[in-house]
Amino acid sequence: MLIGLDDYINQHPTGDILIVLHQMGNHGPAYYKRYPPEFEVFTPTCQSNQLQNCSAEEIRNAYDNAILYTDYFLSKVIAFLKTYDHAPFEVAMIYMGDHGESLGEHGLYLHGVPYFMAPEDQTHVPAIFWFGQGFILDRSSFDAKFDKPISQDYLFHTLLSVFEVETDIYQPDLDLIGQENRHLRINSP
């Protein structure tokens, strides 16, 4: 997914750019298709999308291999962004899952149980933030936002903050960076 991004960025030398990379991540049931063979570290694995034909261990191992590959992919994204971590760029990566997965807990698999009754395995999602040197954040304020559960509802308002968009629909309580950080950007020399 990173191939060609250099060209795209170079074709847009001014203004903000939002690049969305959407990977399959750990979306089941075909976890074994979510990573290349060299990332099959945890074995044995479920090599089918018919989870009922696999053991709990095989399902977890395939899922964990997909997590390992997602970690690798995110490290490649950060390495790519670091090549632009200088003036005039202010670079950041926000990774947020769309849902969790059940791997047999309480007899449930995959996702999609109605939210009001879904187990935490399906509603608890990962969120990873990486900011380049062009961002100065009040780290204690940022960390304090994670003392409570967050949801995808925060993503929109956080992006408004990252892009310094002024609008009446902005809700500071749903901004993970915090309005107090909105004007603390600097340009690296």
PDB file of C-alpha atoms in Angstrom:
ATOM      1  CA  MET A   1       0.000   0.000   0.000  1.00  0.00           C
ATOM      2  CA  LEU A   2       2.979   2.325   0.344  1.00  0.00           C
ATOM      3  CA  ILE A   3       4.079   1.936  -3.271  1.00  0.00           C
ATOM      4  CA  GLY A   4       3.491   5.169  -5.172  1.00  0.00           C
ATOM      5  CA  LEU A   5       2.856   7.329  -2.114  1.00  0.00           C
ATOM      6  CA  ASP A   6       6.114   9.233  -2.651  1.00  0.00           C
ATOM      7  CA  ASP A   7       4.900  10.219  -6.120  1.00  0.00           C
ATOM      8  CA  TYR A   8       1.500  11.254  -4.788  1.00  0.00           C
ATOM      9  CA  ILE A   9       3.034  13.397  -2.033  1.00  0.00           C
ATOM     10  CA  ASN A  10       5.474  15.007  -4.450  1.00  0.00           C
ATOM     11  CA  GLN A  11       2.578  15.887  -6.773  1.00  0.00           C
ATOM     12  CA  HIS A  12       0.939  17.815  -3.892  1.00  0.00           C
ATOM     13  CA  PRO A  13       3.751  20.030  -2.554  1.00  0.00           C
ATOM     14  CA  THR A  14       1.457  22.470  -0.713  1.00  0.00           C
ATOM     15  CA  GLY A  15      -1.518  22.093   1.570  1.00  0.00           C
ATOM     16  CA  ASP A  16      -2.591  19.285   3.803  1.00  0.00           C
ATOM     17  CA  ILE A  17      -2.855  15.708   2.622  1.00  0.00           C
ATOM     18  CA  LEU A  18      -4.904  13.010   4.295  1.00  0.00           C
ATOM     19  CA  ILE A  19      -3.956   9.531   3.149  1.00  0.00           C
ATOM     20  CA  VAL A  20      -6.193   6.684   4.261  1.00  0.00           C
ATOM     21  CA  LEU A  21      -4.758   3.174   4.128  1.00  0.00           C
ATOM     22  CA  HIS A  22      -7.373   0.495   4.688  1.00  0.00           C
ATOM     23  CA  GLN A  23      -5.998  -2.964   5.264  1.00  0.00           C
ATOM     24  CA  MET A  24      -7.971  -6.083   6.026  1.00  0.00           C
ATOM     25  CA  GLY A  25      -6.022  -6.415   9.259  1.00  0.00           C
ATOM     26  CA  ASN A  26      -7.473  -9.143  11.415  1.00  0.00           C
ATOM     27  CA  HIS A  27     -10.828  -9.360   9.750  1.00  0.00           C
ATOM     28  CA  GLY A  28     -12.000 -12.959   9.941  1.00  0.00           C
ATOM     29  CA  PRO A  29     -12.764 -15.638   9.275  1.00  0.00           C
ATOM     30  CA  ALA A  30      -9.832 -16.063   6.861  1.00  0.00           C
ATOM     31  CA  TYR A  31      -7.132 -14.863   9.262  1.00  0.00           C
ATOM     32  CA  TYR A  32      -4.567 -17.001   7.430  1.00  0.00           C
ATOM     33  CA  LYS A  33      -5.009 -14.769   4.361  1.00  0.00           C
ATOM     34  CA  ARG A  34      -4.112 -11.614   6.302  1.00  0.00           C
ATOM     35  CA  TYR A  35      -0.356 -12.202   6.421  1.00  0.00           C
ATOM     36  CA  PRO A  36       2.370 -13.515   4.106  1.00  0.00           C
ATOM     37  CA  PRO A  37       3.900 -16.950   4.800  1.00  0.00           C
ATOM     38  CA  GLU A  38       7.047 -15.499   6.409  1.00  0.00           C
ATOM     39  CA  PHE A  39       4.861 -14.091   9.213  1.00  0.00           C
ATOM     40  CA  GLU A  40       3.467 -17.468  10.175  1.00  0.00           C
ATOM     41  CA  VAL A  41       5.325 -17.546  13.475  1.00  0.00           C
ATOM     42  CA  PHE A  42       2.624 -19.032  15.672  1.00  0.00           C
ATOM     43  CA  THR A  43       1.678 -22.558  14.645  1.00  0.00           C
ATOM     44  CA  PRO A  44      -0.334 -24.633  13.998  1.00  0.00           C
ATOM     45  CA  THR A  45      -2.737 -22.300  12.187  1.00  0.00           C
ATOM     46  CA  CYS A  46      -6.245 -22.512  10.853  1.00  0.00           C
ATOM     47  CA  GLN A  47      -5.900 -22.589   7.058  1.00  0.00           C
ATOM     48  CA  SER A  48      -9.617 -22.278   6.368  1.00  0.00           C
ATOM     49  CA  ASN A  49     -12.401 -19.749   6.615  1.00  0.00           C
ATOM     50  CA  GLN A  50     -14.523 -22.536   8.098  1.00  0.00           C
ATOM     51  CA  LEU A  51     -13.572 -21.930  11.735  1.00  0.00           C
ATOM     52  CA  GLN A  52     -15.686 -24.830  12.944  1.00  0.00           C
ATOM     53  CA  ASN A  53     -13.104 -27.109  11.272  1.00  0.00           C
ATOM     54  CA  CYS A  54     -10.219 -25.651  13.308  1.00  0.00           C
ATOM     55  CA  SER A  55      -9.106 -25.911  16.895  1.00  0.00           C
ATOM     56  CA  ALA A  56      -9.171 -22.895  19.213  1.00  0.00           C
ATOM     57  CA  GLU A  57      -5.359 -22.894  19.188  1.00  0.00           C
ATOM     58  CA  GLU A  58      -5.211 -22.856  15.383  1.00  0.00           C
ATOM     59  CA  ILE A  59      -7.650 -19.944  15.223  1.00  0.00           C
ATOM     60  CA  ARG A  60      -5.736 -17.925  17.850  1.00  0.00           C
ATOM     61  CA  ASN A  61      -2.408 -18.614  16.139  1.00  0.00           C
ATOM     62  CA  ALA A  62      -3.662 -17.458  12.738  1.00  0.00           C
ATOM     63  CA  TYR A  63      -5.144 -14.360  14.385  1.00  0.00           C
ATOM     64  CA  ASP A  64      -1.891 -13.647  16.248  1.00  0.00           C
ATOM     65  CA  ASN A  65       0.104 -13.988  13.011  1.00  0.00           C
ATOM     66  CA  ALA A  66      -2.186 -11.398  11.424  1.00  0.00           C
ATOM     67  CA  ILE A  67      -1.562  -9.107  14.429  1.00  0.00           C
ATOM     68  CA  LEU A  68       2.189  -9.616  13.976  1.00  0.00           C
ATOM     69  CA  TYR A  69       1.890  -8.619  10.326  1.00  0.00           C
ATOM     70  CA  THR A  70      -0.207  -5.557  11.189  1.00  0.00           C
ATOM     71  CA  ASP A  71       2.519  -4.486  13.639  1.00  0.00           C
ATOM     72  CA  TYR A  72       5.102  -4.894  10.882  1.00  0.00           C
ATOM     73  CA  PHE A  73       2.961  -2.948   8.416  1.00  0.00           C
ATOM     74  CA  LEU A  74       2.503  -0.075  10.874  1.00  0.00           C
ATOM     75  CA  SER A  75       6.268   0.016  11.464  1.00  0.00           C
ATOM     76  CA  LYS A  76       6.736   0.379   7.693  1.00  0.00           C
ATOM     77  CA  VAL A  77       4.192   3.220   7.613  1.00  0.00           C
ATOM     78  CA  ILE A  78       6.032   5.022  10.413  1.00  0.00           C
ATOM     79  CA  ALA A  79       9.397   4.490   8.686  1.00  0.00           C
ATOM     80  CA  PHE A  80       7.883   5.942   5.499  1.00  0.00           C
ATOM     81  CA  LEU A  81       6.496   8.954   7.370  1.00  0.00           C
ATOM     82  CA  LYS A  82       9.844   9.585   9.051  1.00  0.00           C
ATOM     83  CA  THR A  83      11.321  10.315   5.616  1.00  0.00           C
ATOM     84  CA  TYR A  84       8.963  13.335   5.527  1.00  0.00           C
ATOM     85  CA  ASP A  85       9.475  14.342   9.159  1.00  0.00           C
ATOM     86  CA  HIS A  86      11.068  17.693   8.334  1.00  0.00           C
ATOM     87  CA  ALA A  87       9.894  21.155   7.316  1.00  0.00           C
ATOM     88  CA  PRO A  88       7.497  21.921   5.742  1.00  0.00           C
ATOM     89  CA  PHE A  89       5.787  18.641   6.660  1.00  0.00           C
ATOM     90  CA  GLU A  90       3.932  17.873   9.865  1.00  0.00           C
ATOM     91  CA  VAL A  91       3.403  14.128   9.742  1.00  0.00           C
ATOM     92  CA  ALA A  92       1.268  11.859  11.872  1.00  0.00           C
ATOM     93  CA  MET A  93      -0.209   8.391  11.786  1.00  0.00           C
ATOM     94  CA  ILE A  94      -3.477   7.466  13.438  1.00  0.00           C
ATOM     95  CA  TYR A  95      -4.406   3.797  13.379  1.00  0.00           C
ATOM     96  CA  MET A  96      -7.795   2.727  14.646  1.00  0.00           C
ATOM     97  CA  GLY A  97      -9.532  -0.594  14.242  1.00  0.00           C
ATOM     98  CA  ASP A  98     -13.157  -0.697  13.204  1.00  0.00           C
ATOM     99  CA  HIS A  99     -14.070  -3.525  15.588  1.00  0.00           C
ATOM    100  CA  GLY A 100     -12.615  -6.323  17.663  1.00  0.00           C
ATOM    101  CA  GLU A 101     -12.936 -10.045  17.052  1.00  0.00           C
ATOM    102  CA  SER A 102     -14.226 -12.880  19.175  1.00  0.00           C
ATOM    103  CA  LEU A 103     -12.022 -15.964  18.999  1.00  0.00           C
ATOM    104  CA  GLY A 104     -14.277 -18.432  20.747  1.00  0.00           C
ATOM    105  CA  GLU A 105     -14.782 -16.611  24.034  1.00  0.00           C
ATOM    106  CA  HIS A 106     -18.301 -17.348  25.294  1.00  0.00           C
ATOM    107  CA  GLY A 107     -18.796 -19.543  22.218  1.00  0.00           C
ATOM    108  CA  LEU A 108     -18.653 -16.536  19.876  1.00  0.00           C
ATOM    109  CA  TYR A 109     -16.509 -16.052  16.795  1.00  0.00           C
ATOM    110  CA  LEU A 110     -15.792 -13.113  14.502  1.00  0.00           C
ATOM    111  CA  HIS A 111     -17.794  -9.915  15.090  1.00  0.00           C
ATOM    112  CA  GLY A 112     -21.194  -8.450  14.343  1.00  0.00           C
ATOM    113  CA  VAL A 113     -23.135  -9.118  17.535  1.00  0.00           C
ATOM    114  CA  PRO A 114     -25.434  -6.117  18.105  1.00  0.00           C
ATOM    115  CA  TYR A 115     -23.490  -3.478  20.024  1.00  0.00           C
ATOM    116  CA  PHE A 116     -25.775  -3.434  23.074  1.00  0.00           C
ATOM    117  CA  MET A 117     -24.980  -7.084  23.757  1.00  0.00           C
ATOM    118  CA  ALA A 118     -21.591  -7.523  22.066  1.00  0.00           C
ATOM    119  CA  PRO A 119     -18.760  -8.734  24.275  1.00  0.00           C
ATOM    120  CA  GLU A 120     -15.810  -6.450  24.905  1.00  0.00           C
ATOM    121  CA  ASP A 121     -13.741  -8.643  22.556  1.00  0.00           C
ATOM    122  CA  GLN A 122     -15.756  -7.143  19.697  1.00  0.00           C
ATOM    123  CA  THR A 123     -16.172  -3.577  20.966  1.00  0.00           C
ATOM    124  CA  HIS A 124     -12.678  -2.945  22.325  1.00  0.00           C
ATOM    125  CA  VAL A 125     -10.597  -1.644  19.407  1.00  0.00           C
ATOM    126  CA  PRO A 126      -6.938  -0.751  19.053  1.00  0.00           C
ATOM    127  CA  ALA A 127      -5.804   2.817  18.524  1.00  0.00           C
ATOM    128  CA  ILE A 128      -2.179   3.724  17.835  1.00  0.00           C
ATOM    129  CA  PHE A 129      -0.933   7.267  17.388  1.00  0.00           C
ATOM    130  CA  TRP A 130       2.468   8.372  16.076  1.00  0.00           C
ATOM    131  CA  PHE A 131       3.372  12.030  15.669  1.00  0.00           C
ATOM    132  CA  GLY A 132       6.416  13.410  13.895  1.00  0.00           C
ATOM    133  CA  GLN A 133       8.695  16.055  15.327  1.00  0.00           C
ATOM    134  CA  GLY A 134       6.540  18.836  13.847  1.00  0.00           C
ATOM    135  CA  PHE A 135       3.894  18.172  16.490  1.00  0.00           C
ATOM    136  CA  ILE A 136       4.314  19.360  20.024  1.00  0.00           C
ATOM    137  CA  LEU A 137       1.726  17.817  22.290  1.00  0.00           C
ATOM    138  CA  ASP A 138       1.002  18.183  25.947  1.00  0.00           C
ATOM    139  CA  ARG A 139       1.720  14.527  26.639  1.00  0.00           C
ATOM    140  CA  SER A 140       0.003  14.470  30.038  1.00  0.00           C
ATOM    141  CA  SER A 141      -3.184  15.928  28.519  1.00  0.00           C
ATOM    142  CA  PHE A 142      -3.004  13.446  25.640  1.00  0.00           C
ATOM    143  CA  ASP A 143      -2.438  10.465  27.954  1.00  0.00           C
ATOM    144  CA  ALA A 144      -5.274  11.569  30.249  1.00  0.00           C
ATOM    145  CA  LYS A 145      -7.745  11.171  27.392  1.00  0.00           C
ATOM    146  CA  PHE A 146      -7.021   7.425  27.436  1.00  0.00           C
ATOM    147  CA  ASP A 147      -7.986   6.965  31.081  1.00  0.00           C
ATOM    148  CA  LYS A 148     -11.498   6.285  29.820  1.00  0.00           C
ATOM    149  CA  PRO A 149     -12.787   4.093  27.002  1.00  0.00           C
ATOM    150  CA  ILE A 150     -12.727   5.673  23.565  1.00  0.00           C
ATOM    151  CA  SER A 151     -14.550   4.809  20.371  1.00  0.00           C
ATOM    152  CA  GLN A 152     -14.399   5.605  16.683  1.00  0.00           C
ATOM    153  CA  ASP A 153     -16.531   8.667  17.477  1.00  0.00           C
ATOM    154  CA  TYR A 154     -13.282  10.336  18.551  1.00  0.00           C
ATOM    155  CA  LEU A 155     -11.588   9.896  15.182  1.00  0.00           C
ATOM    156  CA  PHE A 156     -13.533  12.602  13.321  1.00  0.00           C
ATOM    157  CA  HIS A 157     -12.959  15.287  15.961  1.00  0.00           C
ATOM    158  CA  THR A 158      -9.318  14.314  16.392  1.00  0.00           C
ATOM    159  CA  LEU A 159      -8.776  14.671  12.633  1.00  0.00           C
ATOM    160  CA  LEU A 160     -10.404  18.109  12.746  1.00  0.00           C
ATOM    161  CA  SER A 161      -7.831  19.002  15.391  1.00  0.00           C
ATOM    162  CA  VAL A 162      -4.894  17.527  13.448  1.00  0.00           C
ATOM    163  CA  PHE A 163      -5.896  19.528  10.360  1.00  0.00           C
ATOM    164  CA  GLU A 164      -6.694  22.614  12.472  1.00  0.00           C
ATOM    165  CA  VAL A 165     -10.191  22.863  11.003  1.00  0.00           C
ATOM    166  CA  GLU A 166     -12.405  25.469  12.655  1.00  0.00           C
ATOM    167  CA  THR A 167     -16.060  24.404  12.627  1.00  0.00           C
ATOM    168  CA  ASP A 168     -19.102  24.526  14.866  1.00  0.00           C
ATOM    169  CA  ILE A 169     -19.495  20.746  14.689  1.00  0.00           C
ATOM    170  CA  TYR A 170     -16.115  20.208  16.412  1.00  0.00           C
ATOM    171  CA  GLN A 171     -16.580  18.680  19.869  1.00  0.00           C
ATOM    172  CA  PRO A 172     -13.509  19.186  22.092  1.00  0.00           C
ATOM    173  CA  ASP A 173     -14.529  16.360  24.428  1.00  0.00           C
ATOM    174  CA  LEU A 174     -14.206  13.940  21.474  1.00  0.00           C
ATOM    175  CA  ASP A 175     -10.774  15.231  20.415  1.00  0.00           C
ATOM    176  CA  LEU A 176      -8.023  12.892  21.599  1.00  0.00           C
ATOM    177  CA  ILE A 177      -5.302  15.452  20.967  1.00  0.00           C
ATOM    178  CA  GLY A 178      -7.132  18.160  22.861  1.00  0.00           C
ATOM    179  CA  GLN A 179      -8.064  21.653  21.789  1.00  0.00           C
ATOM    180  CA  GLU A 180      -5.331  23.023  24.028  1.00  0.00           C
ATOM    181  CA  ASN A 181      -2.841  21.450  21.592  1.00  0.00           C
ATOM    182  CA  ARG A 182      -4.424  22.772  18.393  1.00  0.00           C
ATOM    183  CA  HIS A 183      -2.083  25.726  17.992  1.00  0.00           C
ATOM    184  CA  LEU A 184       1.088  24.168  19.361  1.00  0.00           C
ATOM    185  CA  ARG A 185       2.445  23.075  15.993  1.00  0.00           C
ATOM    186  CA  ILE A 186       5.948  24.071  15.038  1.00  0.00           C
ATOM    187  CA  ASN A 187       7.886  23.794  11.820  1.00  0.00           C
ATOM    188  CA  SER A 188      11.149  21.951  12.194  1.00  0.00           C
ATOM    189  CA  PRO A 189      14.119  23.919  10.854  1.00  0.00           C
TER     190      PRO A 189
END
